Coordinates of C-alpha atoms and ligand atoms in Angstrom, one line a residue:
M12 CA -28.3 2.7 -9.0
I13 CA -30.6 -0.3 -9.6
D14 CA -34.2 -0.8 -8.6
T15 CA -35.3 -3.7 -6.7
T16 CA -38.9 -4.6 -5.6
D17 CA -39.9 -4.6 -2.0
G18 CA -43.6 -5.7 -2.0
N19 CA -45.3 -3.1 -4.1
R20 CA -42.7 -0.5 -3.4
K21 CA -39.7 0.2 -5.7
V22 CA -36.7 0.6 -3.4
P23 CA -33.7 2.4 -4.9
V24 CA -30.5 0.5 -3.9
S25 CA -27.0 1.9 -4.3
F26 CA -24.1 -0.4 -4.0
F27 CA -21.7 2.5 -3.8
T28 CA -22.9 4.7 -1.0
P29 CA -22.9 4.1 2.8
S30 CA -26.7 4.6 2.8
F31 CA -27.2 1.1 1.4
T32 CA -30.6 -0.1 2.7
L33 CA -33.2 -2.6 1.6
G34 CA -36.5 -2.3 3.3
N35 CA -35.6 -2.4 7.0
M36 CA -32.1 -3.9 6.3
R37 CA -29.1 -1.6 6.5
L38 CA -25.4 -2.0 6.8
A39 CA -24.1 -2.7 10.3
Q40 CA -22.6 0.3 12.1
R41 CA -19.1 -1.0 11.9
I42 CA -19.1 -0.7 8.1
S43 CA -19.3 3.1 8.3
S44 CA -15.7 3.3 9.5
L45 CA -14.3 1.6 6.5
V46 CA -12.9 3.9 3.8
V47 CA -12.8 3.2 0.1
E48 CA -9.4 4.1 -1.4
S49 CA -9.9 7.4 -3.2
A50 CA -7.7 6.2 -6.0
F51 CA -10.8 4.2 -7.1
D52 CA -13.0 7.3 -6.8
V53 CA -10.7 9.3 -9.0
L54 CA -10.5 6.4 -11.4
A55 CA -14.3 6.3 -11.6
R56 CA -14.4 10.1 -12.4
A57 CA -11.7 9.6 -15.0
R58 CA -13.6 6.8 -16.6
A59 CA -16.7 9.0 -16.8
L60 CA -14.7 11.7 -18.6
E61 CA -13.3 9.0 -21.0
A62 CA -16.8 7.8 -21.7
K63 CA -17.4 11.4 -23.0
G64 CA -14.5 11.1 -25.3
R65 CA -11.8 12.7 -23.2
H66 CA -8.2 11.3 -23.2
I67 CA -7.0 10.8 -19.6
I68 CA -3.5 9.9 -18.5
H69 CA -3.8 7.7 -15.5
L70 CA -1.3 8.5 -12.7
E71 CA -3.7 7.8 -9.9
I72 CA -3.6 4.0 -9.4
G73 CA -0.7 2.4 -7.5
E74 CA 0.1 -0.6 -9.6
P75 CA 3.0 -1.4 -11.9
D76 CA 2.2 -0.9 -15.6
F77 CA 4.2 -4.1 -16.3
D78 CA 2.9 -7.6 -17.0
T79 CA 3.6 -10.3 -14.5
P80 CA 7.0 -11.9 -15.4
R81 CA 6.5 -14.7 -18.0
P82 CA 8.1 -17.5 -15.9
I83 CA 5.5 -16.9 -13.1
V84 CA 2.6 -17.0 -15.6
E85 CA 4.0 -20.2 -17.1
A86 CA 4.3 -21.7 -13.6
A87 CA 0.7 -20.8 -12.8
K88 CA -0.5 -22.5 -16.0
A89 CA 1.6 -25.6 -15.2
A90 CA 0.2 -25.6 -11.7
L91 CA -3.4 -25.6 -13.0
D92 CA -2.5 -28.5 -15.4
E93 CA -1.0 -30.4 -12.5
G94 CA -4.2 -30.0 -10.5
W95 CA -3.3 -27.4 -8.0
T96 CA -7.0 -26.5 -7.8
H97 CA -7.9 -27.7 -4.4
Y98 CA -7.9 -26.3 -0.9
G99 CA -4.5 -25.8 0.8
P100 CA -3.5 -25.3 4.4
P101 CA -4.8 -22.0 5.9
Q102 CA -1.3 -20.9 6.7
G103 CA -0.1 -21.5 3.2
L104 CA 1.7 -24.2 1.2
P105 CA 4.7 -25.4 3.2
E106 CA 7.0 -25.1 0.2
L107 CA 6.0 -21.5 -0.4
R108 CA 6.4 -20.8 3.4
R109 CA 9.9 -22.3 3.3
T110 CA 10.8 -20.3 0.2
V111 CA 9.5 -17.0 1.8
A112 CA 11.3 -17.9 5.1
S113 CA 14.6 -18.5 3.3
R114 CA 14.3 -15.3 1.2
V115 CA 13.4 -13.1 4.3
S116 CA 16.3 -14.7 6.3
Q117 CA 18.6 -13.8 3.5
T118 CA 17.4 -10.3 2.8
H119 CA 17.1 -9.3 6.5
G120 CA 20.1 -11.2 7.9
L121 CA 17.8 -13.3 10.1
S122 CA 16.9 -16.8 10.8
V123 CA 13.2 -17.4 10.4
G124 CA 11.4 -20.7 9.5
E125 CA 8.2 -21.8 7.8
Q126 CA 6.4 -21.7 11.1
H127 CA 6.7 -17.9 11.2
V128 CA 5.3 -17.4 7.7
C129 CA 1.6 -16.9 6.9
I130 CA 0.4 -16.7 3.3
V131 CA -2.6 -14.6 2.6
P132 CA -4.6 -13.4 -0.5
G133 CA -2.9 -10.0 -1.1
A134 CA -0.9 -7.9 1.4
K135 CA -4.0 -6.1 2.7
P136 CA -5.1 -9.0 4.9
M137 CA -1.7 -8.8 6.5
I138 CA -2.8 -5.4 7.8
F139 CA -6.3 -6.5 8.8
F140 CA -5.6 -9.9 10.4
P141 CA -2.8 -8.8 12.8
M142 CA -5.0 -5.9 13.9
L143 CA -7.9 -8.3 14.5
A144 CA -5.7 -10.7 16.3
L145 CA -3.9 -8.1 18.5
L146 CA -6.1 -5.1 19.3
E147 CA -8.8 -4.7 21.9
A148 CA -11.2 -1.7 21.9
G149 CA -9.3 1.4 23.0
D150 CA -5.8 0.2 22.3
E151 CA -3.7 2.7 20.5
V152 CA -2.0 2.3 17.1
L153 CA 0.7 4.7 15.8
Y154 CA 0.8 4.9 12.1
P155 CA 2.4 7.3 9.6
D156 CA 0.5 10.3 8.2
P157 CA 0.3 10.6 5.2
A158 CA 0.0 6.8 4.5
F159 CA -1.9 4.1 2.8
P160 CA -5.4 4.9 4.0
I161 CA -6.2 1.3 4.9
Y162 CA -4.2 1.4 8.1
R163 CA -6.5 4.0 9.7
S164 CA -9.6 2.4 8.3
M165 CA -8.7 -1.0 9.8
V166 CA -7.6 0.5 13.2
E167 CA -11.0 2.2 13.5
F168 CA -12.8 -0.9 12.2
V169 CA -11.4 -3.0 15.1
G170 CA -12.4 -0.3 17.6
A171 CA -8.8 0.8 18.4
K172 CA -7.6 4.4 18.5
P173 CA -5.6 5.7 15.6
V174 CA -2.7 8.0 16.5
P175 CA -1.2 9.5 13.3
V176 CA 2.5 10.2 13.3
P177 CA 3.4 13.1 11.0
L178 CA 5.8 12.6 8.1
R179 CA 7.4 15.8 7.2
E180 CA 8.8 16.9 3.8
E181 CA 11.7 18.7 5.6
H182 CA 12.7 15.4 7.2
Q183 CA 12.5 13.5 3.9
F184 CA 9.2 12.1 5.0
S185 CA 10.8 9.9 7.7
L186 CA 8.9 9.5 11.1
D187 CA 8.9 12.3 13.6
L188 CA 10.6 10.4 16.4
D189 CA 10.0 13.1 19.0
F190 CA 6.3 12.8 18.2
V191 CA 6.5 9.0 18.6
A192 CA 8.4 9.4 22.0
D193 CA 5.6 11.8 23.2
H194 CA 2.8 9.6 22.0
V195 CA 3.8 6.0 22.9
T196 CA 1.7 5.1 26.0
D197 CA 0.8 1.9 27.9
R198 CA -2.2 1.6 25.6
T199 CA 0.0 1.6 22.4
K200 CA -0.2 -2.0 21.1
L201 CA 0.9 -1.5 17.5
I202 CA 3.2 0.8 15.5
V203 CA 2.8 0.7 11.7
L204 CA 5.9 1.4 9.6
N205 CA 6.0 1.6 5.8
S206 CA 9.3 1.9 4.1
P207 CA 9.6 2.7 1.2
E208 CA 6.4 4.6 1.8
N209 CA 3.2 5.1 -0.1
P210 CA 2.5 8.0 -0.9
T211 CA 5.8 9.8 -0.3
G212 CA 8.3 7.4 -1.7
G213 CA 10.4 8.1 1.4
I214 CA 12.6 5.5 3.1
I215 CA 13.1 5.6 6.8
P216 CA 16.9 5.9 7.5
E217 CA 18.5 3.1 9.4
S218 CA 19.5 5.5 12.2
D219 CA 15.8 6.4 12.7
I220 CA 14.8 2.8 12.7
R221 CA 17.4 2.0 15.3
Q222 CA 16.3 4.9 17.5
L223 CA 12.7 3.8 17.3
A224 CA 13.7 0.3 18.2
E225 CA 15.5 1.6 21.4
M226 CA 12.4 3.6 22.2
V227 CA 10.0 0.6 22.1
R228 CA 12.3 -2.3 23.0
E229 CA 11.1 -2.6 26.6
R230 CA 7.4 -2.1 25.8
D231 CA 4.7 -4.6 25.2
L232 CA 3.8 -3.7 21.7
M233 CA 4.2 -5.0 18.1
I234 CA 5.5 -3.4 15.0
L235 CA 3.8 -3.9 11.7
S236 CA 6.5 -3.3 9.1
D237 CA 4.8 -2.9 5.7
E238 CA 7.6 -3.7 3.2
I239 CA 5.4 -4.1 0.1
Y240 CA 7.7 -1.8 -1.9
S241 CA 10.9 -3.4 -0.5
R242 CA 12.2 -4.4 -4.0
I243 CA 11.6 -0.9 -5.4
C244 CA 14.5 1.0 -3.8
Y245 CA 16.8 3.3 -5.7
D246 CA 19.6 4.0 -3.2
G247 CA 20.1 0.6 -1.6
P248 CA 17.7 -1.5 0.3
A249 CA 15.4 -0.1 3.0
F250 CA 16.5 -1.2 6.5
S251 CA 13.9 -3.3 8.3
I252 CA 13.3 -2.9 12.1
A253 CA 13.1 -6.7 12.2
S254 CA 16.9 -6.7 11.5
V255 CA 17.7 -4.8 14.7
P256 CA 18.8 -7.4 17.3
G257 CA 15.9 -8.4 19.6
M258 CA 13.2 -6.8 17.4
L259 CA 12.2 -9.8 15.3
E260 CA 10.0 -11.1 18.1
K261 CA 8.2 -7.8 18.2
T262 CA 7.8 -7.5 14.4
I263 CA 5.4 -8.6 11.7
I264 CA 7.2 -8.2 8.4
M265 CA 4.6 -7.8 5.8
D266 CA 5.2 -8.1 2.0
G267 CA 3.6 -9.5 -1.1
F268 CA 3.8 -10.0 -4.8
S269 CA 1.6 -7.2 -6.0
K270 CA 4.2 -4.5 -6.5
S271 CA 7.5 -6.4 -6.8
Y272 CA 6.3 -8.9 -9.3
A273 CA 3.5 -6.9 -10.9
M274 CA 0.9 -9.3 -9.6
T275 CA -1.7 -7.0 -8.2
G276 CA -4.6 -9.0 -9.6
W277 CA -3.3 -12.4 -8.4
R278 CA -3.8 -11.5 -4.8
L279 CA -0.9 -12.9 -2.8
G280 CA 0.9 -11.5 0.2
Y281 CA 2.6 -12.8 3.3
G282 CA 3.6 -12.0 6.8
V283 CA 6.5 -13.2 8.9
M284 CA 5.8 -13.1 12.6
P285 CA 6.2 -14.9 16.0
E286 CA 4.5 -18.2 16.1
W287 CA 1.9 -17.2 18.7
L288 CA 0.7 -14.5 16.4
A289 CA 0.9 -16.8 13.3
E290 CA -1.6 -19.0 15.1
G291 CA -4.0 -16.1 15.3
V292 CA -3.6 -15.3 11.7
R293 CA -4.0 -19.0 10.7
R294 CA -7.3 -19.1 12.5
L295 CA -8.5 -15.9 10.9
M296 CA -7.5 -17.4 7.5
A297 CA -9.4 -20.7 8.3
N298 CA -12.5 -18.6 9.1
S299 CA -12.4 -16.3 6.2
N300 CA -10.5 -17.3 3.0
T301 CA -9.6 -20.9 3.9
C302 CA -6.4 -20.4 2.0
A303 CA -4.8 -18.3 -0.8
A304 CA -5.4 -19.8 -4.2
T305 CA -3.1 -22.9 -4.4
F306 CA -2.0 -22.5 -8.1
V307 CA -1.1 -18.9 -7.4
Q308 CA 1.0 -20.0 -4.4
R309 CA 2.8 -22.5 -6.7
A310 CA 3.5 -19.7 -9.2
A311 CA 4.9 -17.5 -6.4
I312 CA 7.5 -20.1 -5.6
E313 CA 8.8 -19.7 -9.1
G314 CA 8.6 -15.9 -8.6
L315 CA 10.9 -16.0 -5.6
R316 CA 13.2 -18.8 -6.8
G317 CA 13.4 -18.1 -10.5
P318 CA 15.2 -15.5 -12.5
Q319 CA 14.8 -11.9 -11.2
T320 CA 15.7 -10.2 -14.4
E321 CA 12.2 -8.9 -15.2
V322 CA 11.8 -7.4 -11.7
E323 CA 15.3 -5.8 -11.9
N324 CA 14.4 -4.4 -15.4
M325 CA 11.1 -3.0 -14.1
V326 CA 12.9 -1.2 -11.2
K327 CA 15.5 0.2 -13.6
E328 CA 12.7 1.6 -15.7
F329 CA 11.0 3.1 -12.7
R330 CA 14.3 4.8 -11.8
R331 CA 14.7 6.1 -15.4
R332 CA 11.2 7.6 -15.2
R333 CA 11.7 9.0 -11.7
D334 CA 14.9 10.7 -12.8
M335 CA 13.1 12.4 -15.7
F336 CA 9.7 13.0 -14.1
C337 CA 10.5 14.4 -10.6
P338 CA 13.0 17.1 -11.7
A339 CA 10.5 18.2 -14.4
L340 CA 7.7 18.5 -11.9
N341 CA 9.9 20.9 -10.0
A342 CA 9.8 23.2 -13.0
I343 CA 6.0 23.6 -12.9
P344 CA 5.0 26.9 -11.2
G345 CA 4.0 26.3 -7.6
F346 CA 5.2 22.6 -7.5
R347 CA 8.0 21.2 -5.4
C348 CA 9.0 17.6 -5.5
S349 CA 11.8 15.9 -3.7
L350 CA 13.4 12.9 -5.3
P351 CA 11.7 9.7 -3.9
S352 CA 14.1 6.9 -2.8
G353 CA 11.6 4.1 -3.4
A354 CA 8.2 2.9 -4.6
F355 CA 6.9 4.6 -7.8
Y356 CA 5.2 7.8 -6.5
A357 CA 6.1 11.5 -6.8
F358 CA 4.7 13.3 -3.8
V359 CA 4.5 16.9 -4.9
N360 CA 4.1 19.9 -2.6
V361 CA 1.6 22.2 -4.5
K362 CA 1.1 24.8 -1.8
G363 CA 2.9 27.3 -4.0
T364 CA 0.0 27.2 -6.5
G365 CA -2.1 29.2 -3.9
L366 CA -4.8 26.5 -4.3
E367 CA -6.0 23.7 -2.2
S368 CA -4.5 20.4 -3.3
K369 CA -8.1 19.1 -3.9
Q370 CA -8.6 21.9 -6.4
V371 CA -5.3 21.2 -8.2
E372 CA -6.3 17.5 -8.4
K373 CA -9.6 18.6 -10.0
I374 CA -8.0 21.0 -12.4
L375 CA -5.5 18.4 -13.5
L376 CA -8.2 15.8 -14.1
E377 CA -10.8 18.0 -15.7
E378 CA -8.7 20.6 -17.6
A379 CA -5.5 18.7 -18.3
G380 CA -6.8 15.2 -18.5
V381 CA -4.2 14.0 -15.9
A382 CA -5.6 11.8 -13.1
C383 CA -3.7 12.0 -9.8
L384 CA -4.5 12.0 -6.1
D385 CA -5.0 14.7 -3.5
G386 CA -2.5 14.0 -0.7
A387 CA -5.3 14.6 1.8
A388 CA -6.6 11.2 0.8
F389 CA -3.6 9.8 2.7
G390 CA -4.2 11.8 5.9
D391 CA -4.2 15.3 7.3
H392 CA -0.5 15.7 6.8
G393 CA -0.9 15.0 3.1
K394 CA -2.9 18.2 2.6
G395 CA -1.2 20.5 0.1
F396 CA 0.4 17.6 -1.8
L397 CA -0.5 15.5 -4.8
R398 CA 0.5 11.9 -5.4
L399 CA 1.4 11.1 -9.0
S400 CA 2.3 7.6 -9.9
Y401 CA 5.1 7.2 -12.4
A402 CA 4.1 3.6 -13.0
S403 CA 3.1 4.7 -16.5
S404 CA 5.1 4.8 -19.8
F405 CA 7.8 7.4 -20.4
E406 CA 5.6 8.8 -23.2
N407 CA 2.6 9.2 -21.0
L408 CA 4.7 10.9 -18.3
T409 CA 6.2 13.3 -20.9
E410 CA 2.7 14.1 -22.2
A411 CA 1.4 14.5 -18.6
L412 CA 4.1 17.0 -17.9
R413 CA 3.3 19.0 -21.0
R414 CA -0.4 19.1 -20.0
I415 CA 0.3 20.0 -16.4
Q416 CA 2.6 22.9 -17.6
E417 CA -0.2 24.1 -19.8
A418 CA -2.8 23.9 -17.0
S419 CA -0.4 25.7 -14.6
K420 CA -1.3 28.9 -16.5
L421 CA -4.6 28.7 -14.6
W422 CA -2.9 29.4 -11.3
A423 CA 0.5 30.9 -12.2
G424 CA 0.2 34.6 -11.9
A425 CA -3.4 34.3 -10.9
Ligands
LIG528 N1 0.6 -1.6 1.7 C1 0.8 -0.5 0.9 C2 1.7 0.6 1.5 C3 0.3 -0.3 -0.3 O1 0.5 0.8 -1.1 C4 -0.6 -1.4 -0.8 C5 -1.2 -1.3 -2.1 O2 -1.3 -0.2 -2.7 C6 -0.8 -2.5 0.0 C7 -0.2 -2.5 1.2 C8 -1.7 -3.6 -0.4 O3 -1.1 -4.5 -1.3 P1 -2.0 -5.6 -2.0 O4 -2.5 -5.1 -3.3 O5 -1.1 -6.8 -2.2 O6 -3.1 -6.0 -1.0

């Protein structure tokens, strides 16, 4: 809270609550539908405990604990020295767009060109912009539940209707296709897929993707395929719906540099989409960001073209941690965790503790000093689960397990 002066009155202003007002000014109604990722709330609570001297192990935030690969950092420095400090084209630097197009063509077995690629600051705008460009009030959007909370937030923000599709543990957190079949209507304009998925680490099997493609092939709708964790797969690559013949023209492939190249703070993402939609995104970029930072785009070219050794080593290390961490979580009383096939999250069923997942989250933070996220933060179907990120050192994970085991005495046998 800070105080600001309004005439003779002192008006309390909070920058962090939806009740932000200043005199007669208040936030527009549309802002109330926007959520703030609960990872940042838990982080704030964890920081408050740390300020009191507590030691907290952070397993709540979804970002690699690795530094950006050195060649990318060097390329950014060189770009700054070369003067890449000016505006660039709203759709992105042509050389980066060509590089993305050739990479996506290669990984997806497709033929896309630079005209299909839009470069944006972070992957998040590639959720927001296509929704702004495609959806009218009342249009319906199918999206996974549990999932990255920003999907629903954005759907509501643009006045469309969110239709959550359950992901079930017994189906390895793939989509419930019967549910999709029952809920696709003439108002459905967008289906969001995320594979590998946040928070479950699940990968949608190729056979499910193909079935889904058959279901929607004849419909006037688009698929937003969030492939931000595409490089972090442990049992072979995730199959993209864009690779199903005839589906490219209905798909927005969305990816970015945050997770694969440990570049969360650099803010760079991209989408590959039909030209008519790229024009919409280009206009939204021209009206909002102008362009993504040009020296960052230059560095990303090095990221895609240069040696991939650091990325491969990071994924190897995530696998090593997963193989230790997930089986060990299964040994905690009341916990059940299937082995995730991608991303860097363990999604643990904690219903066996007899407690609400929110309570377990609280106990782990306050009693054990382990910060993690209640699955309910990712949707109703996440209730009863916790998300623990294993993007943390082997030592931290080992210590977290020891602390969770100790804390489990609070519910085991209770
Ligand atoms: N999509 C998913 C599924 C994510 O988990 C995240 C980040 O956590 C994003 C998109 C956003 O990525 P970025 O940080 O590049 O905006």
